[in-house]
Amino acid sequence: MSLMHLRYGHVGRERTHLDPRGVCMPRYRIAWLPGDGVGAEVMDATRLVLDAVGLDAEYSRGDIGWEFWCREGDAFPARTIELLRNVDAAMFGAITSKPSKAALDELAPPLKDKGLAYRSPIVRMRQLFDLYVCLRPCKAYPGNPLNFKEGLDLVVFRENTEDLYAGVEFSPVPPELSQTLAKLAPAFAPFQDLRPDDYAVSCKINTRKGSARIARAAFEFARTNRRKKVTIVHKANVVRASDGVFLEEARRVAADYPGIQVDEANVDAICMWLLKNPANYDVLVAPNLYGDIISDLCAQMVGGLGFGCSGNIGSKLGVFEPSHGSAPKYTGQNKVNPIATILAAKMMLDWLGESAKGRAVEAAVAKVLEEGRVRTYDMFGASTCIEMGEAVARSLPGDRKEGR
Ligand code: IPM
Ligand code: MG
């Protein structure tokens, strides 16, 4: 899969870059963010594969996750943000999130009355680094016993920085806001007499720029990877203002790609159609929340949590992760399927421009699945997380098993 169209400019050091002692420096600097829960396990398994494929990289570990929230009041500390400013790409495992009250209860005592509020680090990271593309390929690899249908090869482009994820939310609702809404929006009438605590407002903000750039990323991907069709997902028949902007901009971009079939679908309808006729779909592009939802649906059709991988890509940085969470109940059991993280690493290789290595990793995953000898519990097997990583590393095509 070529992802070069998503890169702007040079990534990585020149091959000949020397440190002050004249030693050749690794080509890439990768932030390594295991997070918590099963994050560390899936990342360890993935590292076996990256090392075996011989990526010329130095990995810098970064602090992120629940323990840093509890200890420092920040799950995404400033030093980790600084690290991300100085790397070519990042691999990210998983982190635990808890509802607001539980999060406050677990804060270290001296931090409890400081008015801290937990916000998902991955959402912050996407916004802070303007990682506006969320790329989620969902492919049914032959031999995966969890495939819903064989032959599926869907790619979701989810807008990653705005929409209902903008973080502009009110609970309780300030009187200035309710007064303004009462003045400007006739549809607000049924709510205007509610007490501030009796309702909440979350703003769905979709910009022309944000909508156009995700649409452009999806159509460029379709063009460079010889995909036939792009489906624009929306709900503009009801959410007229913000989805209207998304749809208008996506249509405008589509007009620049006459060779690619364009299709439009309401988000509710596409959930039915995807289940009924998934083979009719190819590339899908959606605003943030709809993209979040349909990408889980698509991932489930090709094996579920253990197979959903995600690339968060901006103009300077790409952060690659499994779509699953930290699965606290499996933590420390070396049990979960690391394939989602390994496929995320494959995406990172593609994005870095190391597409031969990317192809090698994907071929190795496909081989392990096809053979069916190594299977984690989700695939009804008894192999461990690390055994799966070892199996993929061993299955790399001969000339890619460097250092062996
Ligand atoms: C995802 C996840 C995140 C999201 C959560 C963990 C904040 O569901 O990456 O799809 O909602 O974007
Ligand atoms: Mg999600």
mmCIF file of C-alpha atoms in Angstrom, residues 37-395:
data_model
loop_
_atom_site.group_PDB
_atom_site.id
_atom_site.type_symbol
_atom_site.label_atom_id
_atom_site.label_comp_id
_atom_site.label_asym_id
_atom_site.label_seq_id
_atom_site.Cartn_x
_atom_site.Cartn_y
_atom_site.Cartn_z
ATOM 1 C CA GLY A 37 -2.725 -2.620 29.943
ATOM 2 C CA VAL A 38 -1.953 -4.990 27.092
ATOM 3 C CA GLY A 39 -0.231 -2.133 25.243
ATOM 4 C CA ALA A 40 3.211 -3.250 26.418
ATOM 5 C CA GLU A 41 2.639 -6.871 25.330
ATOM 6 C CA VAL A 42 1.438 -6.119 21.800
ATOM 7 C CA MET A 43 4.279 -3.641 21.366
ATOM 8 C CA ASP A 44 6.888 -6.205 22.490
ATOM 9 C CA ALA A 45 5.543 -8.688 19.943
ATOM 10 C CA THR A 46 5.606 -6.012 17.243
ATOM 11 C CA ARG A 47 9.168 -5.025 18.036
ATOM 12 C CA LEU A 48 10.307 -8.566 17.246
ATOM 13 C CA VAL A 49 8.904 -8.087 13.757
ATOM 14 C CA LEU A 50 10.380 -4.611 13.208
ATOM 15 C CA ASP A 51 13.787 -5.836 14.352
ATOM 16 C CA ALA A 52 13.590 -8.942 12.181
ATOM 17 C CA VAL A 53 12.671 -6.915 9.102
ATOM 18 C CA GLY A 54 15.732 -4.772 9.788
ATOM 19 C CA LEU A 55 14.251 -1.297 10.099
ATOM 20 C CA ASP A 56 17.196 1.044 10.617
ATOM 21 C CA ALA A 57 15.732 2.913 13.571
ATOM 22 C CA GLU A 58 16.393 4.110 17.085
ATOM 23 C CA TYR A 59 13.416 3.748 19.389
ATOM 24 C CA SER A 60 12.808 6.275 22.189
ATOM 25 C CA ARG A 61 10.422 5.199 24.881
ATOM 26 C CA GLY A 62 7.813 7.753 25.931
ATOM 27 C CA ASP A 63 5.647 7.951 29.051
ATOM 28 C CA ILE A 64 1.927 7.856 28.382
ATOM 29 C CA GLY A 65 -1.097 6.280 30.029
ATOM 30 C CA TRP A 66 -3.051 5.735 33.176
ATOM 31 C CA GLU A 67 -0.152 5.548 35.638
ATOM 32 C CA PHE A 68 0.977 9.052 34.606
ATOM 33 C CA TRP A 69 -2.535 10.361 35.133
ATOM 34 C CA CYS A 70 -2.632 8.857 38.629
ATOM 35 C CA ARG A 71 0.901 9.940 39.585
ATOM 36 C CA GLU A 72 1.295 13.257 37.777
ATOM 37 C CA GLY A 73 -2.241 14.280 36.837
ATOM 38 C CA ASP A 74 -1.392 14.056 33.147
ATOM 39 C CA ALA A 75 -1.695 10.909 31.036
ATOM 40 C CA PHE A 76 0.208 12.607 28.194
ATOM 41 C CA PRO A 77 3.030 14.491 29.943
ATOM 42 C CA ALA A 78 4.790 17.473 28.384
ATOM 43 C CA ARG A 79 8.048 15.464 28.006
ATOM 44 C CA THR A 80 6.226 12.983 25.768
ATOM 45 C CA ILE A 81 4.811 15.805 23.667
ATOM 46 C CA GLU A 82 8.363 17.123 23.327
ATOM 47 C CA LEU A 83 9.595 13.667 22.290
ATOM 48 C CA LEU A 84 6.942 13.528 19.567
ATOM 49 C CA ARG A 85 8.183 16.841 18.206
ATOM 50 C CA ASN A 86 11.542 15.240 17.551
ATOM 51 C CA VAL A 87 10.784 11.926 15.887
ATOM 52 C CA ASP A 88 9.884 10.735 12.413
ATOM 53 C CA ALA A 89 7.011 8.529 13.550
ATOM 54 C CA ALA A 90 5.565 6.858 16.630
ATOM 55 C CA MET A 91 4.204 3.462 17.564
ATOM 56 C CA PHE A 92 1.545 3.585 20.243
ATOM 57 C CA GLY A 93 0.123 0.621 22.205
ATOM 58 C CA ALA A 94 -3.004 1.211 24.252
ATOM 59 C CA ILE A 95 -4.151 3.143 27.277
ATOM 60 C CA THR A 96 -6.829 2.850 29.892
ATOM 61 C CA SER A 97 -9.482 5.553 30.108
ATOM 62 C CA LYS A 98 -12.052 5.779 32.877
ATOM 63 C CA PRO A 99 -15.122 8.001 33.389
ATOM 64 C CA SER A 100 -14.489 11.392 35.000
ATOM 65 C CA LYS A 101 -15.356 10.441 38.577
ATOM 66 C CA ALA A 102 -13.327 7.217 38.596
ATOM 67 C CA ALA A 103 -10.414 9.142 37.091
ATOM 68 C CA LEU A 104 -10.525 11.740 39.881
ATOM 69 C CA ASP A 105 -10.764 9.023 42.553
ATOM 70 C CA GLU A 106 -7.511 7.431 41.366
ATOM 71 C CA LEU A 107 -5.454 10.637 41.354
ATOM 72 C CA ALA A 108 -2.613 10.823 43.877
ATOM 73 C CA PRO A 109 -3.940 12.623 47.022
ATOM 74 C CA PRO A 110 -1.946 15.873 46.542
ATOM 75 C CA LEU A 111 -3.455 16.244 43.043
ATOM 76 C CA LYS A 112 -7.059 15.634 43.997
ATOM 77 C CA ASP A 113 -8.247 19.227 44.505
ATOM 78 C CA LYS A 114 -6.406 20.829 41.624
ATOM 79 C CA GLY A 115 -9.348 20.864 39.203
ATOM 80 C CA LEU A 116 -7.677 18.367 36.859
ATOM 81 C CA ALA A 117 -9.791 16.696 34.174
ATOM 82 C CA TYR A 118 -8.909 13.537 32.279
ATOM 83 C CA ARG A 119 -8.859 13.794 28.483
ATOM 84 C CA SER A 120 -8.011 10.928 26.175
ATOM 85 C CA PRO A 121 -4.294 11.251 25.265
ATOM 86 C CA ILE A 122 -4.804 9.876 21.771
ATOM 87 C CA VAL A 123 -7.476 12.465 21.015
ATOM 88 C CA ARG A 124 -5.181 15.189 22.396
ATOM 89 C CA MET A 125 -2.282 13.866 20.338
ATOM 90 C CA ARG A 126 -4.358 13.892 17.150
ATOM 91 C CA GLN A 127 -5.323 17.523 17.737
ATOM 92 C CA LEU A 128 -2.001 18.802 19.034
ATOM 93 C CA PHE A 129 -0.044 17.387 16.093
ATOM 94 C CA ASP A 130 -2.836 17.948 13.583
ATOM 95 C CA LEU A 131 -2.886 14.249 12.676
ATOM 96 C CA TYR A 132 -5.884 14.841 10.472
ATOM 97 C CA VAL A 133 -5.951 11.510 8.667
ATOM 98 C CA CYS A 134 -7.080 8.430 10.507
ATOM 99 C CA LEU A 135 -6.401 5.582 8.126
ATOM 100 C CA ARG A 136 -7.947 2.203 8.914
ATOM 101 C CA PRO A 137 -7.423 -0.576 6.413
ATOM 102 C CA CYS A 138 -9.591 -3.667 6.986
ATOM 103 C CA LYS A 139 -8.541 -6.693 4.987
ATOM 104 C CA ALA A 140 -9.787 -10.270 5.284
ATOM 105 C CA TYR A 141 -6.629 -12.359 5.174
ATOM 106 C CA PRO A 142 -7.251 -15.882 3.852
ATOM 107 C CA GLY A 143 -7.234 -18.431 6.645
ATOM 108 C CA ASN A 144 -8.417 -16.060 9.371
ATOM 109 C CA PRO A 145 -11.226 -18.041 11.009
ATOM 110 C CA LEU A 146 -12.814 -14.769 12.130
ATOM 111 C CA ASN A 147 -13.484 -13.382 8.642
ATOM 112 C CA PHE A 148 -17.112 -12.409 8.239
ATOM 113 C CA LYS A 149 -16.756 -12.781 4.463
ATOM 114 C CA GLU A 150 -13.712 -13.687 2.401
ATOM 115 C CA GLY A 151 -12.045 -11.260 0.024
ATOM 116 C CA LEU A 152 -12.869 -8.024 1.853
ATOM 117 C CA ASP A 153 -10.414 -5.201 1.448
ATOM 118 C CA LEU A 154 -11.901 -1.972 2.783
ATOM 119 C CA VAL A 155 -10.049 1.208 3.685
ATOM 120 C CA VAL A 156 -11.599 3.819 5.967
ATOM 121 C CA PHE A 157 -10.388 7.427 5.938
ATOM 122 C CA ARG A 158 -11.681 9.039 9.113
ATOM 123 C CA GLU A 159 -11.298 12.774 9.696
ATOM 124 C CA ASN A 160 -9.309 12.906 12.922
ATOM 125 C CA THR A 161 -9.273 16.375 14.487
ATOM 126 C CA GLU A 162 -12.714 17.974 14.460
ATOM 127 C CA ASP A 163 -16.443 17.092 14.365
ATOM 128 C CA LEU A 164 -17.921 15.923 17.693
ATOM 129 C CA TYR A 165 -14.345 15.307 18.870
ATOM 130 C CA ALA A 166 -13.557 19.038 18.810
ATOM 131 C CA GLY A 167 -13.888 19.025 22.615
ATOM 132 C CA VAL A 168 -16.186 22.064 22.690
ATOM 133 C CA GLU A 169 -18.651 20.836 25.279
ATOM 134 C CA PHE A 170 -20.729 22.308 28.082
ATOM 135 C CA SER A 171 -22.094 20.544 31.137
ATOM 136 C CA PRO A 172 -23.537 22.440 32.978
ATOM 137 C CA VAL A 173 -24.546 24.780 30.165
ATOM 138 C CA PRO A 174 -23.596 28.423 30.903
ATOM 139 C CA PRO A 175 -26.536 30.888 30.776
ATOM 140 C CA GLU A 176 -24.760 33.047 28.152
ATOM 141 C CA LEU A 177 -24.757 30.065 25.830
ATOM 142 C CA SER A 178 -28.393 29.140 26.371
ATOM 143 C CA GLN A 179 -29.467 32.777 25.941
ATOM 144 C CA THR A 180 -27.566 33.061 22.683
ATOM 145 C CA LEU A 181 -28.957 29.786 21.385
ATOM 146 C CA ALA A 182 -32.489 30.857 22.301
ATOM 147 C CA LYS A 183 -31.957 34.051 20.308
ATOM 148 C CA LEU A 184 -30.360 32.465 17.252
ATOM 149 C CA ALA A 185 -31.864 29.001 16.928
ATOM 150 C CA PRO A 186 -35.648 28.484 16.838
ATOM 151 C CA ALA A 187 -35.065 24.741 17.285
ATOM 152 C CA PHE A 188 -33.604 25.494 20.721
ATOM 153 C CA ALA A 189 -37.049 26.482 22.098
ATOM 154 C CA PRO A 190 -37.810 23.116 23.816
ATOM 155 C CA PHE A 191 -34.541 23.374 25.778
ATOM 156 C CA GLN A 192 -34.376 27.049 26.692
ATOM 157 C CA ASP A 193 -36.055 26.756 30.089
ATOM 158 C CA LEU A 194 -34.007 23.811 31.296
ATOM 159 C CA ARG A 195 -31.697 24.313 34.261
ATOM 160 C CA PRO A 196 -27.966 24.397 33.355
ATOM 161 C CA ASP A 197 -27.442 21.010 35.010
ATOM 162 C CA ASP A 198 -30.335 19.317 33.285
ATOM 163 C CA TYR A 199 -28.747 19.086 29.861
ATOM 164 C CA ALA A 200 -25.411 19.214 28.088
ATOM 165 C CA VAL A 201 -24.196 20.595 24.787
ATOM 166 C CA SER A 202 -21.457 19.092 22.604
ATOM 167 C CA CYS A 203 -20.579 21.067 19.497
ATOM 168 C CA LYS A 204 -20.061 19.274 16.210
ATOM 169 C CA ILE A 205 -17.636 21.478 14.305
ATOM 170 C CA ASN A 206 -16.730 20.601 10.725
ATOM 171 C CA THR A 207 -14.608 22.990 8.728
ATOM 172 C CA ARG A 208 -14.295 23.305 4.965
ATOM 173 C CA LYS A 209 -10.535 22.915 5.225
ATOM 174 C CA GLY A 210 -10.762 19.818 7.460
ATOM 175 C CA SER A 211 -13.384 18.183 5.260
ATOM 176 C CA ALA A 212 -11.557 18.930 2.021
ATOM 177 C CA ARG A 213 -8.185 17.635 3.217
ATOM 178 C CA ILE A 214 -9.494 14.280 4.443
ATOM 179 C CA ALA A 215 -11.435 13.869 1.205
ATOM 180 C CA ARG A 216 -8.300 14.718 -0.774
ATOM 181 C CA ALA A 217 -6.294 12.155 1.225
ATOM 182 C CA ALA A 218 -8.896 9.473 0.459
ATOM 183 C CA PHE A 219 -9.105 10.230 -3.255
ATOM 184 C CA GLU A 220 -5.325 10.472 -3.616
ATOM 185 C CA PHE A 221 -5.025 7.131 -1.853
ATOM 186 C CA ALA A 222 -7.569 5.658 -4.272
ATOM 187 C CA ARG A 223 -5.666 7.055 -7.240
ATOM 188 C CA THR A 224 -2.193 5.941 -6.166
ATOM 189 C CA ASN A 225 -3.354 2.503 -5.045
ATOM 190 C CA ARG A 226 -5.617 1.875 -8.065
ATOM 191 C CA ARG A 227 -8.776 1.729 -6.028
ATOM 192 C CA LYS A 228 -11.988 2.079 -8.002
ATOM 193 C CA LYS A 229 -14.461 3.725 -5.700
ATOM 194 C CA VAL A 230 -14.707 6.202 -2.817
ATOM 195 C CA THR A 231 -17.860 6.324 -0.682
ATOM 196 C CA ILE A 232 -18.557 9.596 1.139
ATOM 197 C CA VAL A 233 -20.286 8.845 4.458
ATOM 198 C CA HIS A 234 -22.449 11.533 6.081
ATOM 199 C CA LYS A 235 -25.844 12.340 7.570
ATOM 200 C CA ALA A 236 -26.438 15.606 5.731
ATOM 201 C CA ASN A 237 -30.166 14.949 5.405
ATOM 202 C CA VAL A 238 -30.515 15.638 9.167
ATOM 203 C CA VAL A 239 -27.276 17.201 10.383
ATOM 204 C CA ARG A 240 -27.572 19.740 7.643
ATOM 205 C CA ALA A 241 -25.065 22.380 8.655
ATOM 206 C CA SER A 242 -21.926 20.501 9.648
ATOM 207 C CA ASP A 243 -22.403 17.383 7.507
ATOM 208 C CA GLY A 244 -23.540 19.670 4.712
ATOM 209 C CA VAL A 245 -20.102 21.309 4.757
ATOM 210 C CA PHE A 246 -18.412 17.897 4.825
ATOM 211 C CA LEU A 247 -20.440 16.611 1.881
ATOM 212 C CA GLU A 248 -20.028 19.760 -0.200
ATOM 213 C CA GLU A 249 -16.276 19.780 0.235
ATOM 214 C CA ALA A 250 -15.941 16.046 -0.422
ATOM 215 C CA ARG A 251 -17.960 16.433 -3.632
ATOM 216 C CA ARG A 252 -15.772 19.327 -4.708
ATOM 217 C CA VAL A 253 -12.645 17.226 -4.204
ATOM 218 C CA ALA A 254 -14.239 14.222 -5.951
ATOM 219 C CA ALA A 255 -14.690 16.314 -9.092
ATOM 220 C CA ASP A 256 -10.880 16.387 -9.436
ATOM 221 C CA TYR A 257 -10.785 12.580 -9.795
ATOM 222 C CA PRO A 258 -12.930 11.714 -12.791
ATOM 223 C CA GLY A 259 -11.416 8.223 -13.005
ATOM 224 C CA ILE A 260 -12.700 7.217 -9.569
ATOM 225 C CA GLN A 261 -16.278 6.205 -8.963
ATOM 226 C CA VAL A 262 -17.917 8.351 -6.269
ATOM 227 C CA ASP A 263 -20.648 7.110 -4.050
ATOM 228 C CA GLU A 264 -22.492 8.805 -1.150
ATOM 229 C CA ALA A 265 -24.249 7.143 1.763
ATOM 230 C CA ASN A 266 -25.922 8.068 5.004
ATOM 231 C CA VAL A 267 -24.018 6.661 7.966
ATOM 232 C CA ASP A 268 -26.940 4.597 9.267
ATOM 233 C CA ALA A 269 -27.694 3.081 5.871
ATOM 234 C CA ILE A 270 -24.081 2.213 5.230
ATOM 235 C CA CYS A 271 -23.940 0.158 8.413
ATOM 236 C CA MET A 272 -26.656 -2.063 6.931
ATOM 237 C CA TRP A 273 -25.206 -2.137 3.440
ATOM 238 C CA LEU A 274 -21.712 -2.869 4.669
ATOM 239 C CA LEU A 275 -23.020 -5.944 6.429
ATOM 240 C CA LYS A 276 -25.195 -6.961 3.495
ATOM 241 C CA ASN A 277 -22.885 -6.292 0.553
ATOM 242 C CA PRO A 278 -19.401 -5.434 1.854
ATOM 243 C CA ALA A 279 -17.841 -6.335 -1.482
ATOM 244 C CA ASN A 280 -19.558 -3.284 -3.010
ATOM 245 C CA TYR A 281 -17.286 -0.982 -0.995
ATOM 246 C CA ASP A 282 -13.691 -0.002 -1.425
ATOM 247 C CA VAL A 283 -12.459 3.288 0.143
ATOM 248 C CA LEU A 284 -14.750 5.112 2.585
ATOM 249 C CA VAL A 285 -14.313 8.669 3.840
ATOM 250 C CA ALA A 286 -16.187 10.021 6.850
ATOM 251 C CA PRO A 287 -16.255 12.758 9.494
ATOM 252 C CA ASN A 288 -14.645 11.856 12.800
ATOM 253 C CA LEU A 289 -17.433 10.157 14.790
ATOM 254 C CA TYR A 290 -19.018 8.309 11.876
ATOM 255 C CA GLY A 291 -15.531 7.174 10.899
ATOM 256 C CA ASP A 292 -14.932 5.927 14.442
ATOM 257 C CA ILE A 293 -18.114 3.876 14.254
ATOM 258 C CA ILE A 294 -17.873 2.455 10.743
ATOM 259 C CA SER A 295 -14.208 1.565 11.222
ATOM 260 C CA ASP A 296 -15.158 -0.671 14.162
ATOM 261 C CA LEU A 297 -17.810 -2.288 12.009
ATOM 262 C CA CYS A 298 -15.335 -2.855 9.185
ATOM 263 C CA ALA A 299 -12.699 -4.187 11.614
ATOM 264 C CA GLN A 300 -15.176 -6.680 13.009
ATOM 265 C CA MET A 301 -15.832 -8.002 9.515
ATOM 266 C CA VAL A 302 -12.166 -8.941 9.169
ATOM 267 C CA GLY A 303 -11.518 -10.405 12.601
ATOM 268 C CA GLY A 304 -12.330 -7.756 15.194
ATOM 269 C CA LEU A 305 -10.105 -6.205 17.815
ATOM 270 C CA GLY A 306 -7.055 -8.270 17.039
ATOM 271 C CA PHE A 307 -6.985 -7.032 13.446
ATOM 272 C CA GLY A 308 -8.046 -3.361 13.536
ATOM 273 C CA CYS A 309 -5.048 -1.125 12.888
ATOM 274 C CA SER A 310 -4.922 2.607 12.689
ATOM 275 C CA GLY A 311 -2.623 5.275 11.317
ATOM 276 C CA ASN A 312 -2.935 8.852 12.630
ATOM 277 C CA ILE A 313 -1.184 10.933 10.044
ATOM 278 C CA GLY A 314 -0.403 14.640 9.765
ATOM 279 C CA SER A 315 1.966 16.646 7.637
ATOM 280 C CA LYS A 316 4.927 16.134 10.002
ATOM 281 C CA LEU A 317 4.178 13.067 12.089
ATOM 282 C CA GLY A 318 2.521 9.679 11.826
ATOM 283 C CA VAL A 319 1.388 7.773 14.936
ATOM 284 C CA PHE A 320 0.478 4.133 14.380
ATOM 285 C CA GLU A 321 -1.594 2.053 16.797
ATOM 286 C CA PRO A 322 -3.963 -0.865 17.138
ATOM 287 C CA SER A 323 -7.568 0.381 17.360
ATOM 288 C CA HIS A 324 -8.228 -1.724 20.451
ATOM 289 C CA GLY A 325 -8.041 -0.527 24.035
ATOM 290 C CA SER A 326 -5.880 -1.624 26.953
ATOM 291 C CA ALA A 327 -8.029 -4.692 27.832
ATOM 292 C CA PRO A 328 -7.208 -4.590 31.569
ATOM 293 C CA LYS A 329 -8.677 -8.024 32.171
ATOM 294 C CA TYR A 330 -6.020 -9.598 29.931
ATOM 295 C CA THR A 331 -3.086 -7.479 31.149
ATOM 296 C CA GLY A 332 0.028 -9.459 31.952
ATOM 297 C CA GLN A 333 -1.372 -12.697 30.541
ATOM 298 C CA ASN A 334 0.575 -12.550 27.255
ATOM 299 C CA LYS A 335 -2.637 -13.584 25.592
ATOM 300 C CA VAL A 336 -4.042 -10.967 23.230
ATOM 301 C CA ASN A 337 -3.520 -10.918 19.495
ATOM 302 C CA PRO A 338 -0.732 -8.523 18.430
ATOM 303 C CA ILE A 339 -1.591 -8.656 14.713
ATOM 304 C CA ALA A 340 -3.408 -5.288 14.836
ATOM 305 C CA THR A 341 -0.227 -3.659 16.175
ATOM 306 C CA ILE A 342 1.980 -5.535 13.708
ATOM 307 C CA LEU A 343 -0.236 -4.315 10.857
ATOM 308 C CA ALA A 344 -0.003 -0.797 12.319
ATOM 309 C CA ALA A 345 3.794 -1.150 12.131
ATOM 310 C CA LYS A 346 3.406 -2.261 8.518
ATOM 311 C CA MET A 347 1.483 0.954 7.876
ATOM 312 C CA MET A 348 4.272 2.926 9.547
ATOM 313 C CA LEU A 349 6.799 1.273 7.209
ATOM 314 C CA ASP A 350 4.658 2.250 4.205
ATOM 315 C CA TRP A 351 4.403 5.813 5.469
ATOM 316 C CA LEU A 352 8.148 6.073 6.065
ATOM 317 C CA GLY A 353 8.623 5.037 2.446
ATOM 318 C CA GLU A 354 9.962 1.578 3.422
ATOM 319 C CA SER A 355 7.348 -0.124 1.309
ATOM 320 C CA ALA A 356 9.395 -3.265 0.550
ATOM 321 C CA LYS A 357 9.651 -3.857 4.293
ATOM 322 C CA GLY A 358 5.944 -3.041 4.655
ATOM 323 C CA ARG A 359 5.085 -5.637 2.012
ATOM 324 C CA ALA A 360 7.350 -8.183 3.720
ATOM 325 C CA VAL A 361 5.590 -7.710 7.074
ATOM 326 C CA GLU A 362 2.172 -8.045 5.496
ATOM 327 C CA ALA A 363 3.243 -11.161 3.596
ATOM 328 C CA ALA A 364 4.495 -12.678 6.860
ATOM 329 C CA VAL A 365 1.200 -11.943 8.642
ATOM 330 C CA ALA A 366 -0.708 -13.430 5.694
ATOM 331 C CA LYS A 367 1.483 -16.557 5.784
ATOM 332 C CA VAL A 368 0.968 -17.142 9.504
ATOM 333 C CA LEU A 369 -2.798 -16.725 9.100
ATOM 334 C CA GLU A 370 -2.940 -18.962 6.048
ATOM 335 C CA GLU A 371 -0.967 -21.738 7.775
ATOM 336 C CA GLY A 372 -3.174 -21.463 10.851
ATOM 337 C CA ARG A 373 -0.683 -23.171 13.167
ATOM 338 C CA VAL A 374 -0.148 -20.172 15.432
ATOM 339 C CA ARG A 375 -3.421 -18.697 16.637
ATOM 340 C CA THR A 376 -4.204 -16.538 19.655
ATOM 341 C CA TYR A 377 -7.300 -17.075 21.816
ATOM 342 C CA ASP A 378 -9.522 -14.787 19.715
ATOM 343 C CA MET A 379 -8.887 -17.122 16.762
ATOM 344 C CA PHE A 380 -9.749 -20.104 18.986
ATOM 345 C CA GLY A 381 -6.080 -20.993 19.446
ATOM 346 C CA ALA A 382 -3.757 -21.238 22.442
ATOM 347 C CA SER A 383 -0.705 -19.349 21.180
ATOM 348 C CA THR A 384 0.526 -16.399 23.191
ATOM 349 C CA CYS A 385 0.934 -12.806 22.120
ATOM 350 C CA ILE A 386 4.709 -13.130 21.927
ATOM 351 C CA GLU A 387 4.490 -16.463 20.060
ATOM 352 C CA MET A 388 2.424 -14.708 17.416
ATOM 353 C CA GLY A 389 5.081 -11.981 17.128
ATOM 354 C CA GLU A 390 7.781 -14.652 16.832
ATOM 355 C CA ALA A 391 5.798 -16.541 14.194
ATOM 356 C CA VAL A 392 5.373 -13.400 12.071
ATOM 357 C CA ALA A 393 9.071 -12.514 12.467
ATOM 358 C CA ARG A 394 10.043 -16.071 11.414
ATOM 359 C CA SER A 395 7.745 -15.948 8.400
#
